[in-house]
Coordinates of C-alpha atoms and ligand atoms in Angstrom, one line a residue:
X1 CA 7.0 12.5 15.2
X2 CA 6.5 12.3 11.4
X3 CA 2.8 11.0 10.8
X4 CA 2.7 8.2 8.2
X5 CA -0.8 6.8 7.3
X6 CA -0.6 3.2 6.0
X7 CA -4.1 1.5 4.8
X8 CA -4.8 -2.0 5.1
X9 CA -2.3 -1.6 8.2
X10 CA -4.3 -4.5 9.9
X11 CA -2.6 -7.7 8.5
X12 CA -0.2 -9.0 5.5
X13 CA 2.2 -6.6 3.6
X14 CA 0.6 -3.4 5.2
X15 CA 0.9 -4.4 9.1
X16 CA 4.7 -5.5 8.0
X17 CA 4.9 -2.0 6.6
X18 CA 3.0 -0.2 9.6
X19 CA 5.8 -1.9 12.0
X20 CA 8.9 -1.3 10.0
X21 CA 7.9 2.0 9.5
X22 CA 7.3 2.7 13.5
X23 CA 10.7 1.0 14.1
X24 CA 12.1 3.5 11.8
X25 CA 11.0 6.4 14.6
X26 CA 7.6 7.1 12.3
X27 CA 4.3 7.6 14.4
X28 CA 2.5 5.3 12.1
X29 CA -1.6 5.3 11.9
X30 CA -2.6 1.8 10.1
X31 CA -5.9 1.7 8.7
X32 CA -8.5 -0.9 8.0
X33 CA -12.1 -1.5 8.4
X34 CA -11.2 -3.7 12.0
X35 CA -7.9 -4.4 13.9
X36 CA -6.7 -7.8 13.8
X37 CA -5.4 -9.9 16.8
X38 CA -1.3 -9.3 15.1
X39 CA -1.8 -5.8 14.8
X40 CA -3.3 -5.3 18.6
X41 CA -0.3 -7.4 19.4
X42 CA 2.0 -5.5 17.7
X43 CA 0.2 -2.0 19.1
X44 CA 1.0 -3.6 22.7
X45 CA 5.0 -4.5 21.9
X46 CA 7.3 -1.6 22.6
X47 CA 8.3 -0.5 19.2
X48 CA 12.1 -1.9 18.5
X49 CA 14.4 0.9 19.3
X50 CA 11.9 2.9 21.2
X51 CA 11.6 5.7 18.6
X52 CA 8.1 5.6 16.6
X53 CA 4.7 5.1 16.9
X54 CA 1.9 2.4 16.2
X55 CA -2.2 3.2 16.5
X56 CA -5.2 2.0 14.6
X57 CA -8.0 3.9 13.1
X58 CA -11.1 2.1 11.8
X59 CA -12.4 3.4 8.2
X60 CA -14.0 1.5 5.2
X61 CA -12.2 3.0 2.4
X62 CA -14.4 1.6 -0.1
X63 CA -16.7 4.3 1.2
X64 CA -15.4 7.1 -0.8
X65 CA -17.2 9.8 0.2
X66 CA -16.6 9.5 4.2
X67 CA -12.7 9.7 3.4
X68 CA -12.6 13.6 3.3
X69 CA -13.9 13.2 7.3
X70 CA -12.2 10.8 7.9
X71 CA -8.8 12.4 6.7
X72 CA -10.2 15.7 8.7
X73 CA -10.1 14.0 12.2
X74 CA -6.9 12.4 12.0
X75 CA -5.5 15.9 10.9
X76 CA -7.3 17.2 14.0
X77 CA -6.1 14.4 16.4
X78 CA -2.4 13.5 14.9
X79 CA -1.6 17.1 13.1
X80 CA 0.3 17.4 9.3
X81 CA 1.1 14.2 7.6
X82 CA 4.4 13.3 6.3
X83 CA 3.9 10.0 4.1
X84 CA 0.8 7.7 2.9
X85 CA 1.1 4.3 1.8
X86 CA -1.9 3.5 -0.4
X87 CA -1.7 -0.3 0.4
X88 CA -5.3 -1.4 1.0
X89 CA -6.6 -3.6 -1.6
X90 CA -8.9 -6.2 -3.2
X91 CA -7.6 -9.3 -4.8
X92 CA -10.4 -10.6 -6.7
X93 CA -10.1 -12.9 -9.4
X94 CA -11.4 -14.9 -11.8
X95 CA -11.8 -15.1 -15.6
X96 CA -13.3 -11.9 -17.0
X97 CA -16.4 -13.7 -18.8
X98 CA -17.4 -15.0 -15.6
X99 CA -17.1 -11.7 -13.4
X100 CA -19.9 -10.0 -12.0
X101 CA -20.2 -6.2 -12.6
X102 CA -20.3 -5.8 -9.1
X103 CA -16.9 -7.5 -8.0
X104 CA -15.1 -5.5 -10.9
X105 CA -16.7 -2.2 -9.6
X106 CA -15.8 -3.3 -6.4
X107 CA -12.2 -3.8 -7.0
X108 CA -11.7 -0.3 -9.0
X109 CA -13.5 1.4 -6.0
X110 CA -10.9 0.0 -3.6
X111 CA -8.0 -0.3 -5.4
X112 CA -8.5 2.7 -7.6
X113 CA -11.0 5.6 -6.7
X114 CA -10.3 5.5 -2.8
X115 CA -6.2 5.4 -2.9
X116 CA -6.6 8.4 -5.4
X117 CA -9.3 10.4 -3.4
X118 CA -7.3 9.3 -0.3
X119 CA -4.2 10.9 -1.4
X120 CA -6.4 13.9 -2.5
X121 CA -6.8 14.8 1.0
X122 CA -3.6 13.8 2.4
X123 CA -1.7 15.5 0.2
X124 CA -3.0 18.8 1.1
X125 CA -1.1 18.7 4.2
X126 CA 1.7 17.9 2.6
X127 CA 1.7 20.7 0.3
X128 CA 1.6 23.2 3.4
X129 CA 4.9 21.2 4.7
X130 CA 6.3 21.3 1.4
X131 CA 7.9 18.1 1.7
X132 CA 6.3 14.2 2.0
X133 CA 6.4 10.3 0.7
X134 CA 3.6 8.6 -0.7
X135 CA 4.0 5.3 -1.9
X136 CA 1.4 3.2 -3.8
X137 CA 1.5 -0.6 -3.5
X138 CA 0.9 -2.2 -7.1
X139 CA 1.8 -5.6 -8.6
X140 CA 4.1 -7.3 -11.3
X141 CA 0.6 -8.1 -12.8
X142 CA 0.1 -4.2 -13.9
X143 CA 2.8 -4.8 -16.3
X144 CA 2.9 -8.6 -17.0
X145 CA -0.3 -9.8 -17.2
X146 CA -1.6 -13.2 -15.4
X147 CA -4.8 -15.2 -16.9
X148 CA -7.7 -14.4 -14.4
X149 CA -6.5 -11.4 -13.1
X150 CA -7.4 -8.8 -15.8
X151 CA -9.5 -6.8 -13.8
X152 CA -7.0 -7.0 -10.7
X153 CA -3.9 -6.1 -13.0
X154 CA -6.2 -3.0 -14.5
X155 CA -6.4 -1.1 -11.0
X156 CA -2.4 -2.1 -10.5
X157 CA -1.7 -1.0 -13.8
X158 CA -3.8 2.7 -13.2
X159 CA -1.7 3.0 -9.7
X160 CA 1.4 3.2 -11.8
X161 CA -0.2 6.0 -14.0
X162 CA -1.3 7.7 -11.2
X163 CA 2.4 7.5 -9.5
X164 CA 4.2 8.9 -12.6
X165 CA 1.7 11.7 -13.1
X166 CA 1.6 12.7 -9.3
X167 CA 5.3 12.7 -9.0
X168 CA 5.7 15.4 -11.9
X169 CA 2.7 17.1 -10.3
X170 CA 4.4 17.3 -6.7
X171 CA 7.9 17.0 -7.0
X172 CA 8.1 20.7 -7.3
X173 CA 6.7 20.8 -3.3
X174 CA 9.1 18.3 -2.5
X175 CA 6.9 15.4 -2.1
X176 CA 8.3 11.9 -3.9
X177 CA 5.3 9.4 -5.0
X178 CA 6.6 5.8 -6.2
X179 CA 5.1 2.5 -6.4
X180 CA 6.2 -1.0 -5.2
X181 CA 5.3 -3.7 -7.4
X182 CA 5.3 -7.1 -5.1
X183 CA 5.5 -10.5 -7.0
X184 CA 3.5 -13.2 -5.4
X185 CA 3.4 -13.1 -1.3
X186 CA 2.2 -15.2 0.7
X187 CA -0.5 -13.4 2.7
X188 CA -4.7 -14.0 3.5
X189 CA -5.0 -12.8 0.0
X190 CA -3.2 -15.1 -2.0
X191 CA -4.1 -18.4 0.3
X192 CA -6.5 -20.0 -2.2
X193 CA -3.6 -20.2 -4.7
X194 CA -3.4 -23.5 -6.4
X195 CA -0.3 -25.1 -5.8
X196 CA 0.6 -26.0 -9.5
X197 CA 0.4 -22.5 -9.9
X198 CA 2.6 -21.4 -7.3
X199 CA 5.3 -23.9 -8.3
X200 CA 5.4 -22.3 -11.5
X201 CA 5.9 -18.8 -10.4
X202 CA 8.8 -20.0 -8.3
X203 CA 10.2 -22.2 -11.2
X204 CA 9.9 -19.3 -13.2
X205 CA 11.7 -16.7 -10.5
X206 CA 15.5 -15.8 -11.1
X207 CA 16.1 -16.7 -7.5
X208 CA 14.2 -19.7 -7.6
X209 CA 12.0 -18.3 -4.7
X210 CA 9.1 -16.4 -3.6
X211 CA 9.4 -12.5 -2.2
X212 CA 8.5 -12.6 1.3
X213 CA 6.2 -10.0 3.0
X214 CA 9.4 -8.2 4.7
X215 CA 11.0 -8.1 1.3
X216 CA 8.3 -5.5 0.5
X217 CA 8.1 -3.8 4.4
X218 CA 11.7 -3.2 3.8
X219 CA 11.5 -1.5 0.2
X220 CA 8.7 0.7 1.8
X221 CA 10.7 1.7 4.4
X222 CA 13.6 2.2 2.5
X223 CA 11.6 5.1 0.2
X224 CA 10.8 6.7 3.2
X225 CA 14.4 6.9 4.3
X226 CA 16.9 9.7 3.5
X227 CA 18.6 7.6 1.2
X228 CA 15.6 7.5 -1.3
X229 CA 15.4 11.6 -1.1
X230 CA 15.8 11.7 -5.0
X231 CA 13.8 9.0 -5.9
X232 CA 10.5 9.2 -7.8
X233 CA 8.0 8.5 -10.3
X234 CA 9.0 5.0 -10.2
X235 CA 7.9 1.8 -9.7
X236 CA 10.2 -0.8 -7.6
X237 CA 9.9 -4.6 -8.7
X238 CA 10.3 -6.8 -5.7
X239 CA 9.6 -10.2 -6.6
X240 CA 12.8 -12.2 -6.5
X241 CA 13.3 -11.8 -10.0
X242 CA 9.8 -13.6 -11.4
X243 CA 9.7 -10.7 -14.1
X244 CA 13.5 -10.8 -14.7
Ligands
NAP301 P1 -4.4 -8.7 2.6 O1 -3.7 -9.7 3.2 O2 -5.7 -9.4 2.1 O3 -4.7 -7.3 3.4 C1 -5.5 -6.4 3.0 C2 -5.6 -5.6 3.9 O4 -6.4 -4.3 3.3 C3 -6.0 -6.0 5.4 O5 -5.6 -5.1 6.3 C4 -7.6 -5.4 5.4 O6 -8.4 -4.8 6.2 C5 -7.5 -3.9 4.2 N1 -8.8 -3.8 3.7 C6 -9.4 -4.5 3.1 N2 -10.8 -4.0 2.3 C7 -10.8 -3.1 2.9 C8 -11.7 -1.8 3.1 N3 -12.6 -1.6 2.5 N4 -11.1 -0.6 3.7 C9 -9.9 -0.3 4.5 N5 -8.8 -1.5 4.3 C10 -9.3 -2.5 3.9 O7 -3.8 -8.2 1.3 P2 -2.2 -8.5 0.9 O8 -1.4 -9.8 0.4 O9 -1.3 -7.8 2.5 O10 -2.1 -7.0 0.0 C11 -1.7 -6.2 0.0 C12 -1.3 -4.9 -1.2 O11 -0.6 -5.5 -1.9 C13 -2.7 -5.0 -1.9 O12 -3.2 -3.8 -2.7 C14 -2.7 -6.3 -3.0 O13 -3.4 -5.7 -4.1 C15 -1.1 -5.9 -3.1 N6 -0.4 -6.8 -3.6 C16 -0.1 -8.3 -3.1 C17 0.6 -9.3 -3.4 C18 0.3 -10.5 -2.7 O14 0.8 -11.6 -3.5 N7 0.1 -10.8 -1.4 C19 1.1 -9.2 -4.6 C20 1.1 -7.7 -5.2 C21 0.6 -6.9 -4.8 P3 -9.9 -5.3 6.9 O15 -10.1 -6.7 5.6 O16 -10.1 -5.5 8.3 O17 -10.6 -4.4 6.3

């Protein structure tokens, strides 16, 4: 079975991606600081179609110095990596003038530095296999902007730049690198959103509704499929037409 690492795989978008990829036949290793009741339940259920695998390994990805050893341990346990989904992230918002420097630093550390360092270590095993898939979870705000999310948006824009250049670097080795830009999705990260702002997002969306967790998981699943073999260096927007 091909190994795929999904960071932030304990809940929200990451959990849905992990389950979907396992159902598509991958051996998924979900990574977060701790597991969750929902992930525990998913690991206990037989995978639909009985094809893939789903397990959990704990790591605080903000502790960037620990990433090399973490990857080495996983490699020893599971073997070569086929795929990586850089999904774990912080969604800290606030008017920039009111934000604390350490909150900004924490955003940049987990949302930018950590996925770049993790990719650097995981990609080495893809290079030896001369194939692989990398998906970085960005956001529509990287391109559109949203008041109260300037530092967060900067981190998500960084992932788009990272995606395009890395796609060029790894293309000759048969590795695809893409980003997915979700619109607003109802998860723990977004639960504090004001109803009025939410209604405005729905109103501005071409389809008059929000995209859902499964829509993002389906896009990631597609990017891992044979059908997406010639897609690389792109940012796939999934937002029910909010930015159309
Ligand atoms: P979420 O519900 O808050 O889940 C975040 C995941 O990341 C959890 O599994 C969490 O587990 C993990 N995580 C957080 N800090 C970590 C750390 N230091 N080390 C390892 N894992 C860590 O978020 P979500 O809404 O599913 O968002 C997932 C991704 O999609 C994020 O990158 C987010 O920016 C992006 N996104 C979300 C939306 C949206 O509307 N929800 C829209 C656009 C983009 P632990 O806390 O247990 O570590």
